[in-house]
Coordinates of C-alpha atoms in Angstrom, one line a residue:
Chain A
M939 CA 105.6 81.5 95.2
K940 CA 109.0 82.4 93.7
N941 CA 109.2 85.8 92.2
Y942 CA 111.1 85.3 88.9
F943 CA 111.2 89.0 88.1
S944 CA 113.4 89.5 91.2
T945 CA 116.0 87.0 90.0
R946 CA 119.2 88.0 88.3
W947 CA 117.8 87.3 84.8
G948 CA 114.4 88.7 85.8
I949 CA 115.9 92.1 86.6
I950 CA 118.1 92.1 83.5
A951 CA 115.0 91.3 81.3
V952 CA 113.0 94.1 83.0
G953 CA 115.8 96.6 82.5
A954 CA 116.2 95.6 78.9
L955 CA 112.4 95.9 78.3
I956 CA 112.3 99.4 80.0
G957 CA 115.2 100.5 77.7
L958 CA 113.4 99.3 74.6
L959 CA 110.0 100.8 75.7
A960 CA 111.7 104.1 76.5
A961 CA 113.3 104.4 73.1
L962 CA 109.9 103.4 71.5
L963 CA 108.0 106.1 73.5
Q964 CA 110.5 108.6 72.1
K965 CA 110.0 107.2 68.6
M966 CA 106.3 107.6 69.0
G967 CA 106.4 111.3 70.1
N968 CA 107.9 111.8 73.6
P969 CA 110.8 114.4 73.7
P970 CA 114.2 113.3 72.6
N971 CA 116.2 111.3 75.2
M972 CA 113.1 111.5 77.3
G973 CA 111.2 108.4 76.5
I974 CA 110.8 108.0 80.3
C975 CA 111.8 110.6 82.9
V976 CA 110.0 110.5 86.2
A977 CA 111.2 114.0 87.3
C978 CA 110.4 115.6 83.9
F979 CA 107.0 114.0 83.7
E980 CA 106.0 114.9 87.2
R981 CA 107.2 118.5 86.4
D982 CA 105.0 118.4 83.3
I983 CA 102.0 117.2 85.4
A984 CA 102.6 120.1 87.8
G985 CA 102.5 122.4 84.8
A986 CA 99.4 120.8 83.4
L987 CA 97.7 121.4 86.7
G988 CA 98.8 125.1 86.7
L989 CA 101.1 124.7 89.7
H990 CA 103.7 126.4 87.6
R991 CA 103.3 128.4 84.3
A992 CA 106.4 127.4 82.4
E993 CA 104.6 127.2 79.1
V994 CA 107.0 124.7 77.5
V995 CA 106.6 122.0 80.1
Q996 CA 102.9 121.4 80.7
Y997 CA 101.3 118.1 79.9
M998 CA 99.4 115.4 81.8
R999 CA 101.9 112.6 81.3
P1000 CA 99.9 109.3 81.4
E1001 CA 103.1 107.2 82.0
I1002 CA 103.3 108.4 85.6
M1003 CA 99.7 107.3 86.3
G1004 CA 100.5 104.0 84.6
F1005 CA 103.5 103.4 86.8
V1006 CA 101.5 103.8 90.0
L1007 CA 98.4 101.9 88.7
G1008 CA 100.5 99.1 87.1
S1009 CA 102.4 98.7 90.4
L1010 CA 99.1 98.6 92.3
V1011 CA 97.7 95.8 90.0
A1012 CA 100.9 93.8 90.2
A1013 CA 101.1 94.2 94.0
L1014 CA 97.4 93.1 94.4
L1015 CA 97.9 90.1 92.1
A1016 CA 101.0 89.0 94.0
R1017 CA 99.5 89.7 97.4
D1018 CA 102.2 92.3 97.9
F1019 CA 99.9 95.2 98.6
R1020 CA 100.9 96.3 102.1
P1021 CA 99.5 99.7 103.2
R1022 CA 101.9 101.3 105.6
T1023 CA 103.0 104.8 106.6
G1024 CA 104.3 106.9 109.4
S1025 CA 108.0 106.9 108.8
A1026 CA 109.0 110.6 109.0
P1027 CA 106.5 111.9 106.5
V1028 CA 107.6 115.6 106.6
I1029 CA 111.2 114.5 106.1
R1030 CA 110.2 112.5 103.1
F1031 CA 108.3 115.4 101.6
A1032 CA 111.4 117.6 102.0
L1033 CA 113.6 114.9 100.4
G1034 CA 111.2 114.7 97.5
F1035 CA 111.1 118.4 97.1
F1036 CA 114.9 118.8 97.0
A1037 CA 115.4 115.7 94.9
M1038 CA 113.3 117.5 92.3
I1039 CA 115.3 120.7 92.6
G1040 CA 118.5 118.7 92.0
A1041 CA 117.0 116.7 89.1
L1042 CA 115.7 119.9 87.4
I1043 CA 119.1 121.5 87.6
F1044 CA 120.5 118.5 85.7
L1045 CA 117.3 118.3 83.7
G1046 CA 116.3 114.7 84.4
C1047 CA 116.0 111.9 86.9
P1048 CA 118.4 108.9 87.0
W1049 CA 116.3 107.1 84.4
R1050 CA 116.6 110.0 82.0
A1051 CA 120.3 110.3 82.8
L1052 CA 120.7 106.8 81.5
L1053 CA 118.5 107.4 78.5
R1054 CA 120.5 110.6 77.7
L1055 CA 123.7 108.6 77.8
A1056 CA 122.1 105.9 75.6
G1057 CA 121.1 108.7 73.2
G1058 CA 124.6 110.1 72.9
D1059 CA 124.2 113.1 75.3
W1060 CA 127.7 113.0 76.9
N1061 CA 126.5 115.7 79.4
A1062 CA 124.8 112.8 81.1
I1063 CA 128.2 111.5 82.2
F1064 CA 128.5 114.4 84.6
G1065 CA 125.0 113.8 85.9
L1066 CA 125.7 110.1 86.5
L1067 CA 129.0 110.9 88.2
G1068 CA 127.1 113.4 90.4
L1069 CA 124.4 110.8 91.1
A1070 CA 127.1 108.3 92.2
G1071 CA 128.7 111.0 94.3
G1072 CA 125.4 111.8 96.0
V1073 CA 124.6 108.1 96.5
F1074 CA 128.1 107.7 98.0
I1075 CA 127.5 110.5 100.5
G1076 CA 124.2 108.9 101.4
T1077 CA 125.8 105.5 102.0
L1078 CA 128.1 107.2 104.6
F1079 CA 125.0 108.2 106.5
L1080 CA 123.6 104.7 106.2
R1081 CA 126.8 103.2 107.5
G1082 CA 126.6 105.7 110.3
G1083 CA 123.2 104.4 111.4
Y1084 CA 120.9 106.7 109.5
N1085 CA 117.3 105.7 109.2
L1086 CA 113.9 107.4 109.3
G1087 CA 112.3 105.0 111.7
P1088 CA 109.8 102.3 111.1
A1089 CA 106.5 102.7 109.2
K1090 CA 103.4 101.1 110.7
K1091 CA 100.7 99.1 109.1
A1092 CA 97.9 101.3 107.8
P1093 CA 94.3 100.8 106.9
K1094 CA 93.7 99.7 103.3
F1095 CA 92.3 103.1 102.1
V1096 CA 95.6 104.7 103.1
G1097 CA 97.4 102.4 100.7
F1098 CA 94.9 103.2 97.9
A1099 CA 95.4 107.0 98.3
M1100 CA 98.1 107.6 95.7
P1101 CA 96.6 105.1 93.1
L1102 CA 93.3 106.9 93.6
I1103 CA 94.9 110.3 93.1
M1104 CA 96.6 109.0 89.9
A1105 CA 93.3 107.5 88.7
G1106 CA 91.7 111.0 89.2
L1107 CA 94.5 112.7 87.2
L1108 CA 93.9 110.1 84.5
V1109 CA 90.2 110.9 84.4
L1110 CA 91.2 114.6 84.2
A1111 CA 93.4 113.9 81.2
F1112 CA 90.7 112.0 79.4
M1113 CA 88.1 114.7 80.1
N1114 CA 90.4 117.5 79.1
P1115 CA 92.4 116.3 76.1
P1116 CA 94.8 118.6 74.3
M1117 CA 93.3 120.7 71.5
A1118 CA 95.2 121.9 68.5
G1119 CA 96.5 125.4 69.0
E1120 CA 94.9 125.8 72.4
G1121 CA 97.1 126.3 75.6
K1122 CA 94.2 125.2 77.8
S1123 CA 91.7 122.5 77.8
G1124 CA 89.1 122.6 80.6
V1125 CA 91.1 122.8 83.8
L1126 CA 94.4 121.6 82.3
F1127 CA 97.3 123.6 80.7
Y1128 CA 99.0 122.3 77.6
S1129 CA 102.3 123.3 76.0
L1130 CA 102.1 124.5 72.4
K1131 CA 105.8 124.2 71.9
G1132 CA 108.8 122.7 73.7
P1133 CA 109.1 119.3 75.3
G1134 CA 105.6 119.6 76.9
A1135 CA 104.1 119.6 73.4
M1136 CA 105.8 116.4 72.5
Y1137 CA 104.1 113.2 73.6
A1138 CA 103.3 109.6 72.5
P1139 CA 99.6 108.8 72.0
L1140 CA 97.8 108.8 75.3
L1141 CA 96.6 105.2 75.3
I1142 CA 100.0 103.8 74.2
A1143 CA 101.8 105.8 76.8
L1144 CA 99.4 104.7 79.5
A1145 CA 99.7 101.0 78.4
I1146 CA 103.5 101.2 78.5
G1147 CA 103.3 103.0 81.9
L1148 CA 101.1 100.2 83.3
L1149 CA 103.5 97.5 82.0
V1150 CA 106.6 99.2 83.3
G1151 CA 104.8 99.8 86.6
G1152 CA 103.9 96.2 87.0
L1153 CA 107.2 94.8 86.0
A1154 CA 109.2 97.3 88.1
Q1155 CA 107.1 96.5 91.2
R1156 CA 107.8 92.8 90.8
S1157 CA 111.5 93.2 90.0
R1158 CA 112.1 96.0 92.6
F1159 CA 113.9 97.9 89.7
C1160 CA 115.6 101.0 91.2
T1161 CA 118.3 103.1 89.5
M1162 CA 119.5 104.7 92.7
G1163 CA 119.4 101.4 94.5
A1164 CA 121.6 99.9 91.8
L1165 CA 124.4 102.3 92.6
R1166 CA 123.8 102.2 96.4
D1167 CA 123.9 98.4 96.6
L1168 CA 127.1 98.4 94.5
I1169 CA 128.8 100.9 96.8
L1170 CA 127.3 99.6 100.0
F1171 CA 127.3 95.8 99.5
K1172 CA 129.3 95.3 96.3
Q1173 CA 126.1 93.7 95.0
M1174 CA 125.5 93.7 91.2
H1175 CA 121.9 92.5 91.3
L1176 CA 120.1 95.8 90.6
F1177 CA 123.0 97.2 88.6
S1178 CA 122.8 94.4 86.1
G1179 CA 119.2 95.7 85.3
L1180 CA 120.5 99.2 84.9
I1181 CA 123.3 98.0 82.4
A1182 CA 120.6 96.1 80.4
L1183 CA 118.5 99.3 80.2
V1184 CA 121.3 101.4 78.8
A1185 CA 122.5 98.7 76.4
V1186 CA 119.1 98.0 74.9
A1187 CA 118.1 101.7 74.8
F1188 CA 121.4 102.4 73.0
L1189 CA 120.8 99.7 70.4
A1190 CA 117.2 100.8 70.0
N1191 CA 118.3 104.4 69.5
L1192 CA 120.7 103.3 66.8
A1193 CA 118.0 101.3 65.1
F1194 CA 115.5 104.2 65.3
G1195 CA 118.1 106.8 64.2
Q1196 CA 117.9 108.5 67.6
F1197 CA 121.6 108.3 68.5
N1198 CA 123.3 111.7 68.3
P1199 CA 126.6 111.8 70.2
G1200 CA 128.1 115.0 71.5
F1201 CA 128.0 117.6 74.3
E1202 CA 126.6 120.6 72.5
G1203 CA 123.0 121.1 71.2
Q1204 CA 121.6 118.1 73.0
P1205 CA 117.9 118.1 73.4
V1206 CA 116.4 119.4 76.7
A1207 CA 119.9 119.6 78.2
H1208 CA 122.6 122.1 78.9
S1209 CA 126.4 121.6 78.9
M1210 CA 127.3 123.2 82.2
G1211 CA 129.2 120.2 83.5
I1212 CA 129.7 121.4 87.1
W1213 CA 125.9 122.1 87.6
N1214 CA 124.9 118.8 85.8
F1215 CA 127.2 117.1 88.4
M1216 CA 126.1 119.1 91.4
G1217 CA 122.4 118.9 90.6
M1218 CA 122.6 115.1 90.6
V1219 CA 124.7 115.1 93.8
L1220 CA 121.8 116.7 95.5
A1221 CA 119.2 114.4 93.9
G1222 CA 121.3 111.3 94.6
L1223 CA 121.7 112.2 98.2
A1224 CA 118.0 112.8 98.6
F1225 CA 117.1 109.5 96.9
V1226 CA 119.4 107.5 99.2
L1227 CA 118.0 109.2 102.3
A1228 CA 114.5 108.5 101.1
G1229 CA 115.3 104.9 100.1
G1230 CA 114.7 104.9 96.4
C1231 CA 114.8 106.7 93.0
P1232 CA 111.8 108.6 91.9
G1233 CA 110.6 105.7 89.8
R1234 CA 110.9 103.3 92.8
Q1235 CA 109.0 105.8 94.9
L1236 CA 106.1 105.7 92.4
F1237 CA 106.1 101.9 92.4
L1238 CA 106.2 101.8 96.2
S1239 CA 103.3 104.2 96.4
G1240 CA 101.4 101.9 94.1
E1241 CA 102.0 99.0 96.5
G1242 CA 100.6 100.9 99.4
D1243 CA 103.6 102.8 100.9
G1244 CA 102.2 106.1 102.1
D1245 CA 105.6 107.5 102.9
A1246 CA 106.7 107.0 99.3
A1247 CA 103.5 108.8 98.2
I1248 CA 104.5 111.8 100.3
F1249 CA 107.9 111.8 98.6
V1250 CA 106.1 111.9 95.2
V1251 CA 104.0 114.8 96.3
G1252 CA 107.1 116.5 97.5
M1253 CA 108.6 116.1 94.0
I1254 CA 105.6 117.6 92.3
V1255 CA 105.6 120.6 94.7
G1256 CA 109.3 120.9 94.2
A1257 CA 108.8 121.0 90.4
A1258 CA 106.3 123.8 90.9
F1259 CA 108.8 125.8 93.1
A1260 CA 111.7 125.0 90.7
H1261 CA 109.9 126.8 87.8
N1262 CA 108.1 129.5 89.8
F1263 CA 111.3 130.6 91.4
A1264 CA 113.7 130.1 88.5
M1265 CA 115.6 127.2 90.0
A1266 CA 115.1 124.8 87.1
S1267 CA 117.7 124.8 84.3
S1268 CA 116.9 125.3 80.6
P1269 CA 119.0 124.5 77.5
A1270 CA 120.6 127.9 78.1
G1271 CA 122.0 126.7 81.5
I1272 CA 121.3 126.8 85.1
G1273 CA 118.3 128.9 86.3
A1274 CA 118.8 132.3 87.9
N1275 CA 118.1 130.9 91.4
G1276 CA 119.4 127.4 90.7
I1277 CA 122.6 127.7 92.7
T1278 CA 120.6 129.1 95.7
G1279 CA 118.2 126.1 95.5
L1280 CA 121.1 123.7 95.2
V1281 CA 122.9 125.1 98.3
I1282 CA 119.8 125.1 100.4
G1283 CA 119.0 121.6 99.2
L1284 CA 122.4 120.3 100.1
V1285 CA 122.3 122.0 103.6
V1286 CA 118.8 120.5 104.3
C1287 CA 119.7 117.0 103.0
L1288 CA 123.0 116.9 104.8
G1289 CA 121.2 118.0 107.9
I1290 CA 118.6 115.3 107.5
G1291 CA 121.4 112.7 107.0
F1292 CA 123.3 113.9 110.0
F1293 CA 120.4 114.2 112.4
G1294 CA 118.9 110.9 111.1
M1295 CA 121.9 108.9 112.3
R1296 CA 121.0 106.8 115.3
K1297 CA 123.3 105.2 117.8
Q1298 CA 123.9 101.6 117.2
A1299 CA 122.8 99.1 119.8
Chain B
M303 CA 119.7 79.7 120.9
T304 CA 118.5 81.5 117.7
E305 CA 119.0 85.2 117.7
I306 CA 116.1 87.4 116.4
L307 CA 116.4 90.6 114.5
D308 CA 113.2 92.6 114.2
E309 CA 113.2 94.7 111.0
R310 CA 109.5 95.2 110.6
G311 CA 108.5 98.6 109.3
L312 CA 112.0 99.6 108.2
S313 CA 112.4 100.5 104.6
C314 CA 115.1 99.5 102.1
P315 CA 118.0 99.1 102.6
Q316 CA 117.8 99.1 106.4
P317 CA 116.9 95.4 106.9
V318 CA 119.8 94.3 104.7
L319 CA 122.2 96.6 106.4
D320 CA 121.2 95.5 109.9
T321 CA 121.3 91.8 108.9
L322 CA 124.8 92.1 107.4
K323 CA 125.9 93.9 110.5
A324 CA 124.4 91.2 112.8
L325 CA 125.7 88.2 110.9
P326 CA 129.4 88.2 112.1
S327 CA 128.4 88.3 115.8
V328 CA 125.7 85.7 115.7
Q329 CA 126.4 82.9 118.2
G330 CA 125.5 79.3 117.1
G331 CA 125.1 80.1 113.4
K332 CA 121.4 80.7 113.5
L333 CA 119.6 84.0 113.0
S334 CA 115.9 84.8 112.5
V335 CA 115.0 88.0 110.8
L336 CA 111.5 89.5 111.0
V337 CA 110.4 91.6 108.0
D338 CA 107.1 92.8 106.6
T339 CA 107.6 93.4 102.9
E340 CA 108.3 90.9 100.2
A341 CA 111.1 93.1 98.9
A342 CA 112.8 93.0 102.3
R343 CA 112.4 89.2 102.4
E344 CA 114.1 88.9 99.0
N345 CA 116.8 91.4 99.7
V346 CA 117.7 90.0 103.2
A347 CA 117.9 86.4 101.8
R348 CA 120.1 87.5 98.9
A349 CA 122.4 89.5 101.1
A350 CA 122.8 86.7 103.7
E351 CA 123.5 84.1 100.9
S352 CA 126.2 86.3 99.6
K353 CA 127.9 86.1 103.0
G354 CA 127.9 82.4 103.2
W355 CA 124.6 81.9 105.0
Q356 CA 121.6 79.9 103.8
L357 CA 117.9 80.6 104.0
A358 CA 116.7 77.5 105.7
S359 CA 113.0 78.4 105.8
V360 CA 110.5 81.2 105.8
E361 CA 107.4 81.5 107.9
E362 CA 104.6 83.8 106.8
K363 CA 101.9 85.1 109.1
D364 CA 99.6 88.1 108.6
G365 CA 101.8 89.5 105.9
E366 CA 104.9 89.3 108.0
Y367 CA 107.9 87.0 107.3
T368 CA 110.3 85.3 109.6
L369 CA 113.4 84.3 107.7
H370 CA 115.4 81.5 109.4
L371 CA 119.0 81.9 108.3
V372 CA 121.7 79.3 109.1
K373 CA 125.4 79.6 108.5
N374 CA 126.8 77.3 105.9
A375 CA 129.0 74.6 107.4

C-alpha cells in the first residue's frame, strides 16, 4: 500500500500542519515560541517527576506522550510496528544525554529553533546555523563509515516498552492534575510561574500530540534528517517539510499576533550568539550520530525502536543533569557550568563519531 | 548476476548511504537491497531513483523487504 504521507506533497502537508498546530498550541497557552519543543517538554517532564527542582520548568507535558502513542497507533494501523533493539544502547543513551545538554544551552530543540525563527526570535538563526554545523560534522563521520551496528528483531513487549511508559506518565498526569497556587499535586511537581506554568488544556495538547505523532510516523518527518539529507545527498524531500513548517507557523503567528521580531527580550531565550550556536553544534552532532532529531526519536520509539527509546531516556536524564548542575541556560545567558558541559559533550560525541567509523569493505 | 546488499537492522541513513555507495560499482545493472523497516524501503527507493535507477519490484516476507533495483537504460 502506498504511503502518501511520505511523498513530496505528503511531507509538505505534514510540515505545514505541524507549523499550524504549534502556533495554535501557543495561542492556547503553551509558552511563547514553544508551541512544540521536544527538548523543553522532556525537560519539563523531568521537572514534574522531581528529577530536577528548577521551579519554573516543571510540567507533565501531554504532547510528548501523544507523540509516542500517536506514532504507535499509526505504526500498528500501517503494519509498521517493528520491535527492534540492540544497536549500541549505551552510546545512544550518551548521545541523548549530550543532545539535551546542547539543546538546553540554546534553549530548544530543532523544532523550537524553527518555531522561534517563525516567531521573530532572530537568536534562532545562530541556533540553526549551529545545528547545520553539527549536522555537517556528523555527515563527515557518516561518510567515513560511521555506524552503530545493526539492531535485531525483538519480542513485541520490548517495542511496547516506551509507549507503556508514556501511557503510565499520562495516567500520572490525569491522577495528579495541577492545582491553583500549589507547587505539588500528589507525586508531581508543578511550576507556579515561568514557562512550566504555561500550558494548553491537557486534552487539546494530548489530541494534537497524538495527531502529530501519527502523521510524523507515517511521513518520517525529521528536522535533523532534513539538513542531513540536504548536505549528504542533496535531497530536498524532508527539507521541503521543514520549510512548510516555518512558513505556516510564521503566517499563523502573524494572524494570532504572536510575531515579535528582534534579538533582545525574546521569550525563553538568551542573546549570547556564540553559545546559541555552539549548543546546537553539540545537539546537531549528537542527533546525526543517533540517526534522528528528538522528535523522530520519539516517533521511532513509538514504532517499536528500543534504541530510540534509550535515546529519549538519555535526553530526560540529561535534562535533569542540565538543571541540577547549572548547565542549562536561562534568559540571563548560559548556565554557570554550561561551557563545561558543552566541552565534555563535544569531546564525547566526537569520540563516538571517530571510534564508530568502520572500515569499508 | 544480481548483487545483494544486506542492510537489515541498520538505522537511517545507513541503508541509503550504503546503497548509493554500491550503485556505481554494480555489474549488470541489477542490485537487490534487503531492508527491514518501511522507512528504509522508502528512502532507499527514493535515493536510487534520484541516481537514475528504478525500483522494479519489492518482495515482502516476515516484515523484511527485498528491493529489486535496475539501472535505467
